[in-house]
mmCIF file of C-alpha atoms in Angstrom:
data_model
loop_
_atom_site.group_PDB
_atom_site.id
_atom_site.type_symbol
_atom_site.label_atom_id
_atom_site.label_comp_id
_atom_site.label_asym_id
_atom_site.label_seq_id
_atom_site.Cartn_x
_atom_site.Cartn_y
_atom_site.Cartn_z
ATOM 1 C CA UNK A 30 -43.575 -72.956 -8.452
ATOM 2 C CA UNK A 31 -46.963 -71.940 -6.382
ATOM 3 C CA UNK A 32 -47.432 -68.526 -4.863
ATOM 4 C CA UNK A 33 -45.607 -69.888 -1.883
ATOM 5 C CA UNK A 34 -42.877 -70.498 -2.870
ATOM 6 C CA UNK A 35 -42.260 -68.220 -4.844
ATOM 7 C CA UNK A 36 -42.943 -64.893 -1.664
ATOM 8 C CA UNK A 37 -40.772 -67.125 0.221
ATOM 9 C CA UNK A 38 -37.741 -67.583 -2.481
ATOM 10 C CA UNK A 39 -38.544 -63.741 -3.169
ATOM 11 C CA UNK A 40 -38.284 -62.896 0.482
ATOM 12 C CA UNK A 41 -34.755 -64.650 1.168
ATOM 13 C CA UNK A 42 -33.334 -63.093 -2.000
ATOM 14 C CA UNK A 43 -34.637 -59.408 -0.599
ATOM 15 C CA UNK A 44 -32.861 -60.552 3.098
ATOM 16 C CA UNK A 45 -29.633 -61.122 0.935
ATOM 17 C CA UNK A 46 -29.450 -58.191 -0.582
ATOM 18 C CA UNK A 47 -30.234 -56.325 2.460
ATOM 19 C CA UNK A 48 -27.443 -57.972 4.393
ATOM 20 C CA UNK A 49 -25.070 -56.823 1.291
ATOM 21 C CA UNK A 50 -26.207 -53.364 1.842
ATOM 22 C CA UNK A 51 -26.086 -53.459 5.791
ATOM 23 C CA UNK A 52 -22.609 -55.340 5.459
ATOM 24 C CA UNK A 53 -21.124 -52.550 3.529
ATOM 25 C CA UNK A 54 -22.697 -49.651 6.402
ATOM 26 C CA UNK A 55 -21.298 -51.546 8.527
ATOM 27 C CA UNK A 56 -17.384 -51.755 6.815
ATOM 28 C CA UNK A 57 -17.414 -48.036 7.242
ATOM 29 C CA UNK A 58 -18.201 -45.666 10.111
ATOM 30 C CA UNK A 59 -18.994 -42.162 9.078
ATOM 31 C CA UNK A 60 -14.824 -41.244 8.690
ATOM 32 C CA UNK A 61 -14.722 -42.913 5.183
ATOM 33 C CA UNK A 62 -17.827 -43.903 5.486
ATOM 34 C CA UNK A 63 -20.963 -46.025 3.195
ATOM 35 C CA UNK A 64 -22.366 -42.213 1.965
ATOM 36 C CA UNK A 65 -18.744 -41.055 0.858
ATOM 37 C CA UNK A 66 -17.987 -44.067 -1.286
ATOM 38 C CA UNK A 67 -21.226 -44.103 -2.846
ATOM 39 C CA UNK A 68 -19.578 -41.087 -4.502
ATOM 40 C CA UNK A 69 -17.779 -42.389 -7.821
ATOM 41 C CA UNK A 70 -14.776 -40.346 -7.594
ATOM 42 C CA UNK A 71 -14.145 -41.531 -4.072
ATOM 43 C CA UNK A 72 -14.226 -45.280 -5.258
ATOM 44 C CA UNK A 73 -11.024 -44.505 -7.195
ATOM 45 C CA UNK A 74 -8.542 -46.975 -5.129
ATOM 46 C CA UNK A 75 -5.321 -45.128 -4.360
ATOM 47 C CA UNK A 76 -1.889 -46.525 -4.616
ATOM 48 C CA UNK A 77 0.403 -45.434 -1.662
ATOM 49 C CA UNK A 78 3.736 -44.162 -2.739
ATOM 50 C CA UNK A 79 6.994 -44.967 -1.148
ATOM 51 C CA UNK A 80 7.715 -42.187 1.671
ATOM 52 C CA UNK A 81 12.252 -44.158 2.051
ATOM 53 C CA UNK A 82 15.225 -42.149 1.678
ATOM 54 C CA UNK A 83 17.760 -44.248 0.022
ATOM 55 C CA UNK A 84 20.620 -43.416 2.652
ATOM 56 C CA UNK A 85 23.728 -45.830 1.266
ATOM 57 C CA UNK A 86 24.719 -49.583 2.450
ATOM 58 C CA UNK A 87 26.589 -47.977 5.312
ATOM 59 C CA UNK A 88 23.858 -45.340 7.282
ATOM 60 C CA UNK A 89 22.532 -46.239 10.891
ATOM 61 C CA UNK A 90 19.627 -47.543 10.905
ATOM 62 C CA UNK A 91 18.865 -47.419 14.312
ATOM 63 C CA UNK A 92 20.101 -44.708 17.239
ATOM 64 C CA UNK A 93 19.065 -45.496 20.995
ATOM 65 C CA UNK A 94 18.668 -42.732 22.917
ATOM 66 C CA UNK A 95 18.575 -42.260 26.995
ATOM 67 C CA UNK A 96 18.002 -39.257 28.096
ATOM 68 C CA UNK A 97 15.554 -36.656 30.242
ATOM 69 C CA UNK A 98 14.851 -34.024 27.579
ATOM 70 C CA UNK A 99 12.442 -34.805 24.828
ATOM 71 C CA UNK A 100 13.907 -32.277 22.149
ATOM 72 C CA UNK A 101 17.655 -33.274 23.005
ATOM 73 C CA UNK A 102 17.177 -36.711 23.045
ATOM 74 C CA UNK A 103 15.348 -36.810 19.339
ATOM 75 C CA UNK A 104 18.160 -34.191 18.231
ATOM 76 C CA UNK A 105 21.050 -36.921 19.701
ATOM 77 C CA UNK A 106 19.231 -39.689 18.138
ATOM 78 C CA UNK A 107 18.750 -37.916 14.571
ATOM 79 C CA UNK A 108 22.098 -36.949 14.222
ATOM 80 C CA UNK A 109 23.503 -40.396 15.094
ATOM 81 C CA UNK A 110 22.083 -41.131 12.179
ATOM 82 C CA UNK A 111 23.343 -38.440 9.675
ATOM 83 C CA UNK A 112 20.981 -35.535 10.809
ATOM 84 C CA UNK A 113 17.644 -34.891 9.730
ATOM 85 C CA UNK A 114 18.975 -33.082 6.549
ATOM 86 C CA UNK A 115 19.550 -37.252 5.643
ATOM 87 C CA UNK A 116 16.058 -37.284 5.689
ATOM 88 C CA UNK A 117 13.989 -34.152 5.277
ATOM 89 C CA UNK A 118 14.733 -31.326 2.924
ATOM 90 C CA UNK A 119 13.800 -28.180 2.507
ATOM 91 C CA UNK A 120 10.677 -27.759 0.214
ATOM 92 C CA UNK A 121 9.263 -31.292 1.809
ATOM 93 C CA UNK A 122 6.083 -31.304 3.072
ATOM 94 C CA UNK A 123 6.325 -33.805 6.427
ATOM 95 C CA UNK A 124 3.400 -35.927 7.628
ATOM 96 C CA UNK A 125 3.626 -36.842 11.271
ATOM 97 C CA UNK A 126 1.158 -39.474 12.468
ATOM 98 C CA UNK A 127 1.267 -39.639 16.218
ATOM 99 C CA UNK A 128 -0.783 -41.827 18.321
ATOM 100 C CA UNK A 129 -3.916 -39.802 19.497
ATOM 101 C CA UNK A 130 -6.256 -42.970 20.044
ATOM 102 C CA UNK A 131 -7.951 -41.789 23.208
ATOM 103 C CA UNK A 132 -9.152 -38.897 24.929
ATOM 104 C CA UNK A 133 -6.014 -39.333 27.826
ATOM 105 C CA UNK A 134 -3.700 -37.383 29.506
ATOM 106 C CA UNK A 135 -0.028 -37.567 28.815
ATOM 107 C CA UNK A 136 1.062 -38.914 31.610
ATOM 108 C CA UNK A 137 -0.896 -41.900 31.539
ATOM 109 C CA UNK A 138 0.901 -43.403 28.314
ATOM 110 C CA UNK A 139 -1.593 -44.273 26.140
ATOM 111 C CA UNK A 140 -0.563 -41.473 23.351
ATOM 112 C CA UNK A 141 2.057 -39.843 22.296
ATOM 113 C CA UNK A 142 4.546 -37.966 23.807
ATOM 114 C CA UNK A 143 3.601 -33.966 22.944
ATOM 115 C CA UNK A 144 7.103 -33.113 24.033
ATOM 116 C CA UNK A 145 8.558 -35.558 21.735
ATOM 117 C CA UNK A 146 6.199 -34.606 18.894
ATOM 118 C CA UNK A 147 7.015 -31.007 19.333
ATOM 119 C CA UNK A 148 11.088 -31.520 18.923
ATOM 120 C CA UNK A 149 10.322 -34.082 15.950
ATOM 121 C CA UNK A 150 8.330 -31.212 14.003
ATOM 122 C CA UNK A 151 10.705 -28.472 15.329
ATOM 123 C CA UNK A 152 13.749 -30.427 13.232
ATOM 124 C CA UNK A 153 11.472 -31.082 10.130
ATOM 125 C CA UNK A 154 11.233 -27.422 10.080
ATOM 126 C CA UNK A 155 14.731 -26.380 10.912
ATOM 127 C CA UNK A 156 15.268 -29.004 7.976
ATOM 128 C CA UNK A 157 13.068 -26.404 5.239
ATOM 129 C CA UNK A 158 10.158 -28.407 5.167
ATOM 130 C CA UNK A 159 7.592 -26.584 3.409
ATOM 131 C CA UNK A 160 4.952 -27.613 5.492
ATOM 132 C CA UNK A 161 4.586 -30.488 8.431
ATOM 133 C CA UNK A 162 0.975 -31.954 8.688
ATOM 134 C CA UNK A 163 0.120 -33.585 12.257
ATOM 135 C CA UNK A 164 -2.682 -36.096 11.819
ATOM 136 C CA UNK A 165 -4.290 -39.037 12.931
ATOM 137 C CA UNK A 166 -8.234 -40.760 12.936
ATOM 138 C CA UNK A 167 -8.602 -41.592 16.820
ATOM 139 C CA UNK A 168 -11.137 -43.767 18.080
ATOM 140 C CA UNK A 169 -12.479 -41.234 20.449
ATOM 141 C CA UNK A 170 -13.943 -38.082 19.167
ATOM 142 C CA UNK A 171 -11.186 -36.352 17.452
ATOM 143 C CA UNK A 172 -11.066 -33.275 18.665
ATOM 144 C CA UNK A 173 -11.332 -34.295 22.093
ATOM 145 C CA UNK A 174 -8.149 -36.421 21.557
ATOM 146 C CA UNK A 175 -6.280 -33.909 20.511
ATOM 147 C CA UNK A 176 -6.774 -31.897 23.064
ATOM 148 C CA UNK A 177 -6.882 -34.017 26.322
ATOM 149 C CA UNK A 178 -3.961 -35.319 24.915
ATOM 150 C CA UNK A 179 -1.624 -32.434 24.289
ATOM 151 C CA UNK A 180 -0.843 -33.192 20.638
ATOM 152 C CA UNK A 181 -2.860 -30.230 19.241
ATOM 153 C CA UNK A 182 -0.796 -27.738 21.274
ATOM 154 C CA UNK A 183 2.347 -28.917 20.988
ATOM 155 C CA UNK A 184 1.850 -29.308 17.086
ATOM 156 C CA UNK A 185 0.651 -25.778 16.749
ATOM 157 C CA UNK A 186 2.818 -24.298 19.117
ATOM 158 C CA UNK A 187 5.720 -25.820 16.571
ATOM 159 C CA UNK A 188 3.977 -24.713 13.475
ATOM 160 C CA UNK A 189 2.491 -27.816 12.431
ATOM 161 C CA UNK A 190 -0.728 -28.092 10.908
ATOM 162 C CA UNK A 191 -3.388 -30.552 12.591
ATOM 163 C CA UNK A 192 -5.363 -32.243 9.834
ATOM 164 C CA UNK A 193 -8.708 -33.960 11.665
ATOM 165 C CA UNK A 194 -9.945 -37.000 9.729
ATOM 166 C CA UNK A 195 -12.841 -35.478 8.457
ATOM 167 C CA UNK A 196 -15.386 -38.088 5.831
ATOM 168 C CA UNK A 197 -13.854 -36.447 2.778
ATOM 169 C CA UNK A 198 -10.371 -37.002 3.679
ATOM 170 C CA UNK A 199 -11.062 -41.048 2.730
ATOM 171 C CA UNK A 200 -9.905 -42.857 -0.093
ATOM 172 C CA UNK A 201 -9.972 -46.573 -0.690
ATOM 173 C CA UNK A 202 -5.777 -47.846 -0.502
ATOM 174 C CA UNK A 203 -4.576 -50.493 -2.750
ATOM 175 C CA UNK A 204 -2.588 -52.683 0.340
ATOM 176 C CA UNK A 205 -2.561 -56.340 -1.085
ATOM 177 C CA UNK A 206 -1.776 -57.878 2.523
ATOM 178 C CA UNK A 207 -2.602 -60.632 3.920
ATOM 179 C CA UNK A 208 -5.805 -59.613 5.405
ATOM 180 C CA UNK A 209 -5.837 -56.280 4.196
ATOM 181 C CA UNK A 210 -6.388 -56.090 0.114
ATOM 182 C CA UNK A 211 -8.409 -52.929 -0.580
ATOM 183 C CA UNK A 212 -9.843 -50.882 2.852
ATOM 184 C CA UNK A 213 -10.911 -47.036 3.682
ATOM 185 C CA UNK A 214 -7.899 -44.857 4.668
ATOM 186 C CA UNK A 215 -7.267 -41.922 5.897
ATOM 187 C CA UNK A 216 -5.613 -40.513 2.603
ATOM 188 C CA UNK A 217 -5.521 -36.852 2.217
ATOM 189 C CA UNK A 218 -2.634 -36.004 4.653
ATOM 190 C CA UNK A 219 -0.622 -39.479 2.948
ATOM 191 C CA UNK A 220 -1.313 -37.890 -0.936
ATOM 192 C CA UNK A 221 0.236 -34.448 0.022
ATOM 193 C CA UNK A 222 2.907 -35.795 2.249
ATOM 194 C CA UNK A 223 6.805 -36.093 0.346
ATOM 195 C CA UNK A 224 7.931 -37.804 3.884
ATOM 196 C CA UNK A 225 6.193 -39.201 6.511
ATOM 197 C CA UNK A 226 7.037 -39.777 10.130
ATOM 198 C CA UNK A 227 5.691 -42.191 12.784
ATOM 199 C CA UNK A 228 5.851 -41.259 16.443
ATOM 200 C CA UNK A 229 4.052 -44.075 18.400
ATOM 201 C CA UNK A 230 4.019 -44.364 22.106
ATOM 202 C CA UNK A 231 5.190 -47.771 23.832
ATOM 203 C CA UNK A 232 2.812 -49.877 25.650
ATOM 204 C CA UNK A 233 0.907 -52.788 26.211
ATOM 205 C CA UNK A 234 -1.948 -54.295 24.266
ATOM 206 C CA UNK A 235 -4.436 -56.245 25.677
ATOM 207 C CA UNK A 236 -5.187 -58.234 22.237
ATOM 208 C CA UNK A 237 -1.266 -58.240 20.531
ATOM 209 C CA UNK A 238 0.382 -57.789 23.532
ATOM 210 C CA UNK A 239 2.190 -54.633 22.755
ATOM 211 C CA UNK A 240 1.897 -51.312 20.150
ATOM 212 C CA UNK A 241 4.998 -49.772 19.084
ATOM 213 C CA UNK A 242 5.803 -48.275 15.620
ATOM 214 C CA UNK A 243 3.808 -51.002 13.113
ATOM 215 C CA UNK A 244 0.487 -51.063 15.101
ATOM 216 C CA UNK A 245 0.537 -47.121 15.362
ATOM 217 C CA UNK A 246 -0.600 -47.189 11.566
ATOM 218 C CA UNK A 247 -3.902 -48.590 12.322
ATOM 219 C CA UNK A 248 -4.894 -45.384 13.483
ATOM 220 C CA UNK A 249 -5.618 -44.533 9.635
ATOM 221 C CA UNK A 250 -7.837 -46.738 8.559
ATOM 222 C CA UNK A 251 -11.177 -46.501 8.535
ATOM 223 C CA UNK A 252 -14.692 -47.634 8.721
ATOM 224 C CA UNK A 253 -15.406 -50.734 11.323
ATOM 225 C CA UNK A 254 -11.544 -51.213 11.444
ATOM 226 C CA UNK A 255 -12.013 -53.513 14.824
ATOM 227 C CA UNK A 256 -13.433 -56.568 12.723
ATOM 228 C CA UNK A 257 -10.183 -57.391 12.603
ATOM 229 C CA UNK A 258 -9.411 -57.916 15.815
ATOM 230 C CA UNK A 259 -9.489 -61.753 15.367
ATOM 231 C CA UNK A 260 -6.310 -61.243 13.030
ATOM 232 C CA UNK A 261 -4.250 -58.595 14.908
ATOM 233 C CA UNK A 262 -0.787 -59.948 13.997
ATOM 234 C CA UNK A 263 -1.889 -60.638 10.672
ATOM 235 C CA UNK A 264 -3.007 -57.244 10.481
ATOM 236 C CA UNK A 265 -0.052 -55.633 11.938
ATOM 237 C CA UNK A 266 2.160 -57.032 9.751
ATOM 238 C CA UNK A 267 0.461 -55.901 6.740
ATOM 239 C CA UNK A 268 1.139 -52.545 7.703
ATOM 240 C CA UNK A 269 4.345 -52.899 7.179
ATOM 241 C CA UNK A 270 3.489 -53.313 3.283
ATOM 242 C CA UNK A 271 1.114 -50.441 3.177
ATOM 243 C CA UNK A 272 2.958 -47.629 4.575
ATOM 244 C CA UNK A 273 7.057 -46.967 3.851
ATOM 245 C CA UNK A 274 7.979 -44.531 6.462
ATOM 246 C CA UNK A 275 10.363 -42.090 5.879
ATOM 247 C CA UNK A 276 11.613 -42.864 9.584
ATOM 248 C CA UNK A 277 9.234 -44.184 13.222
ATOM 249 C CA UNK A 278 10.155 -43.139 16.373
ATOM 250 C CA UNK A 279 9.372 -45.157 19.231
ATOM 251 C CA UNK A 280 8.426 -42.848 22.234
ATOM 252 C CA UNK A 281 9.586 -44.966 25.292
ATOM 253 C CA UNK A 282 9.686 -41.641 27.267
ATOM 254 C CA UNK A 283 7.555 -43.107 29.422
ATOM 255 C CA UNK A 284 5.901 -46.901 28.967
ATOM 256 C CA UNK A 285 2.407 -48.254 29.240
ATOM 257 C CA UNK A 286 3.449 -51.586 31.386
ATOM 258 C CA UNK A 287 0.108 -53.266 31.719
ATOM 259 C CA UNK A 288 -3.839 -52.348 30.713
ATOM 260 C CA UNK A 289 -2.988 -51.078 27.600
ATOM 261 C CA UNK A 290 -3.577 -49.435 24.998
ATOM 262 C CA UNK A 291 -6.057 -47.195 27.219
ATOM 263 C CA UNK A 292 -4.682 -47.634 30.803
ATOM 264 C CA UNK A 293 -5.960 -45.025 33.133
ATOM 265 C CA UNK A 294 -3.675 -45.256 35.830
ATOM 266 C CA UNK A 295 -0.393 -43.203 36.572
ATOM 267 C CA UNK A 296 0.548 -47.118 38.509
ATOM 268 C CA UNK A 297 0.375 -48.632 35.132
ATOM 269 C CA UNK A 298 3.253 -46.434 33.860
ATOM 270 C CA UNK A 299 6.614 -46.430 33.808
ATOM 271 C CA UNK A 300 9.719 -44.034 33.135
ATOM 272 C CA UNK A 301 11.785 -45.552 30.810
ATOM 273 C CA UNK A 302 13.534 -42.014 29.426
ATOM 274 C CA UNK A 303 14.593 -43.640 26.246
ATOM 275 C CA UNK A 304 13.220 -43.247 22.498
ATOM 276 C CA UNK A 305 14.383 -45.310 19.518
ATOM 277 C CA UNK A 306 14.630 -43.634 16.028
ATOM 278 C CA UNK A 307 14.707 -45.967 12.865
ATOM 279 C CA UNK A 308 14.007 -46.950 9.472
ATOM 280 C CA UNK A 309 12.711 -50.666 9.854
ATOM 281 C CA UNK A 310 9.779 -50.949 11.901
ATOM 282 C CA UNK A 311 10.349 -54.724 12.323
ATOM 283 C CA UNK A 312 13.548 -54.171 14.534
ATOM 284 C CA UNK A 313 12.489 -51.131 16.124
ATOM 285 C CA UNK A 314 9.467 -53.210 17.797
ATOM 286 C CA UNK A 315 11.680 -56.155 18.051
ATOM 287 C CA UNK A 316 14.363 -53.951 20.371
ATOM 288 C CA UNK A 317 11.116 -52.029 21.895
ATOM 289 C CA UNK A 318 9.480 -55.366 23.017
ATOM 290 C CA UNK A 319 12.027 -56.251 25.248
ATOM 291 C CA UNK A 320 11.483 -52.564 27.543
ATOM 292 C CA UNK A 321 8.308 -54.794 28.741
ATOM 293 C CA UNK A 322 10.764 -57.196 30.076
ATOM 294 C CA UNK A 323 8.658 -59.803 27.326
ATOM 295 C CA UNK A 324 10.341 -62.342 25.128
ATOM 296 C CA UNK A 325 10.895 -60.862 21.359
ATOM 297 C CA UNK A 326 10.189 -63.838 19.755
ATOM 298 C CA UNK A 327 6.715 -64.375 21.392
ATOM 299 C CA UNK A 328 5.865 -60.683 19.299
ATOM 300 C CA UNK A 329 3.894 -62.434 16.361
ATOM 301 C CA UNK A 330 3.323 -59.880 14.285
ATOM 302 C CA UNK A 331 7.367 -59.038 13.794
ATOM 303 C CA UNK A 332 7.785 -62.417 12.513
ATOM 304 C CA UNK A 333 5.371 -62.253 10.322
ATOM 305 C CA UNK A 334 6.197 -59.018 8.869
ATOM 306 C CA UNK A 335 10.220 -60.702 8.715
ATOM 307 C CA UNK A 336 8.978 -63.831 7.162
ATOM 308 C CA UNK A 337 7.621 -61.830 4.098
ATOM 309 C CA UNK A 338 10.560 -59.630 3.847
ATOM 310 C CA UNK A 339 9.465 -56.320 5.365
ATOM 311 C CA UNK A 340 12.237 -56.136 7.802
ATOM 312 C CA UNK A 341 14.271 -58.000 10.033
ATOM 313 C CA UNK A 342 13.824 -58.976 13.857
ATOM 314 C CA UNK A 343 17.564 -58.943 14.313
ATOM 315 C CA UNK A 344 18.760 -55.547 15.138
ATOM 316 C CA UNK A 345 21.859 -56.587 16.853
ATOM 317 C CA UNK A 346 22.694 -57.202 13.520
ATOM 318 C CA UNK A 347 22.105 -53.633 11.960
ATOM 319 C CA UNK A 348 24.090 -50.977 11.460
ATOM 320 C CA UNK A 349 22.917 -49.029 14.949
ATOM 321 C CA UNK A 350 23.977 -46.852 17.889
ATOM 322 C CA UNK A 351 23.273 -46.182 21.662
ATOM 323 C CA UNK A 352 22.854 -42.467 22.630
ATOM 324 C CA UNK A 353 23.310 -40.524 25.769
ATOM 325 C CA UNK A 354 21.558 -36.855 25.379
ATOM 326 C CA UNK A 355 22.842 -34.496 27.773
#
């Protein structure tokens, strides 16, 4: 081999390695990001633990509630389904994971309900949890999230505690997915949690075409989570292997109809007053699809999720009720 060669075999090895090392910067933004796992401890890959209450063969499963009052309708919609003592007890410490994506008012549909986040931790305390933890890793700057979008109020003026995602708060999750093996998540408030609780808002999406209760997950991972928007359903579905929810609620107060998830305009919204409490994700997005007026079975990501037995598209079928809160 001449000198030549030799610089130019050297110099495509050296681009190699330094695509390894820009590849991994650029798996992880600075929540989870490259300098925290370069710490060993850090690397330690967690294994999520179940977060189900075994509830008997013959519990709801599902309660549909209609109503104008945010704390009524998720006390109606609770105790169709045995109370919130069936699922929360005292001593627990609750995890709530809202959706607090963007830096929006309420009204506009693209978070959360505060209202219906503030009855939900109200009953978790009523219930004796110890402690209820309100967090999320937006993709706006967090504290501005928060607060344009209600959630930190309405959390603290219930008593909950808002946990930021801040870098240390990362640990590497076991998922074994499809897509998703091994990835950055936002672990801290998950490890102390004994139950958690998904409250996701209902609206359109311009690359899956809708998020409910499985995509609202996505919001903790981390690092350069949008590479995979090329495999949303995919994606989607494997959330419903990584995180066992204790119970979602789908927050249909008001609905996101079209230029979702961010809209932006009040015309894009629509008052649905309705919120659907339940213990499989799959049929809660199944029955939450069709408040768009869309086809169910065009939802990919519920099929796949169903087709790997992570619960079922057919909610007709389940044990479930319809609720009118006064």
């Amino acid at each position: 081999m001449d000198r030549r060669e030799f610089l130019r075999r050297a110099g495509a090895a050296g681009l190699c390695v330094a695509g390894s090392v820009l590849g991994a910067a650029w798996l992880y933004d600075p929540r989870g990001g490259a300098d925290y796992f370069r710490n060993e401890e850090a690397k330690k890959t967690a294994l999520l633990k179940s977060y189900r209450v075994e509830r008997g063969p013959g519990a709801v499963t599902m309660s549909v509630v209609r109503g104008k009052d945010p704390e009524k309708m998720v006390r109606a919609g609770l105790d169709a389904m045995g109370g919130i003592s069936s699922f929360v007890q005292k001593g627990d410490v609750v995890l709530i994971k809202p959706n607090v994506a963007f830096d929006r008012a309420p009204a506009l549909g693209a978070t959360t309900s505060p209202e219906v986040l503030r009855a939900v931790v109200l009953t978790c305390r009523e219930a004796g949890a110890r402690r209820v933890i309100v967090a999320d890793n937006p993709i706006n700057q967090p504290e501005g999230c928060f607060f344009k979008s209600g959630i930190q109020q309405a959390a603290t003026d219930a008593g909950a505690d808002v946990m930021l995602p801040k870098p240390n708060a990362f640990s590497l999750v076991k998922i074994n997915g499809e897509v998703l093996k091994t990835w950055s998540a936002f672990y801290q408030p998950l490890d102390e949690a004994t139950k958690v609780i998904g409250i996701a808002p209902c609206k359109d999406h311009n690359l899956c075409s809708a998020s409910m209760t499985m995509k609202n997950w996505y919001g903790l991972l981390g690092g350069r989570r949008n590479q995979f928007h090329q495999q949303i359903h995919a994606v989607i579905a494997d959330f419903a292997r990584m995180i066992q929810p204790t119970f979602v609620v789908l927050d249909a107060t008001r609905v996101l109809m079209q230029n979702g998830p961010t809209g932006g305009k009040l015309s894009d919204v629509q008052e649905a007053d309705m919120l659907v409490i339940g213990t499989d994700m799959v049929a809660v997005d199944t029955f939450g699809y069709t408040l768009f007026g869309r086809d169910p079975q065009k939802l990919e990501y519920v099929y796949r999720a169903e087709a790997r037995g992570l619960g079922s598209t057919k909610w007709k079928e389940q044990n479930w009720r319809e609720v009118l809160a006064g």
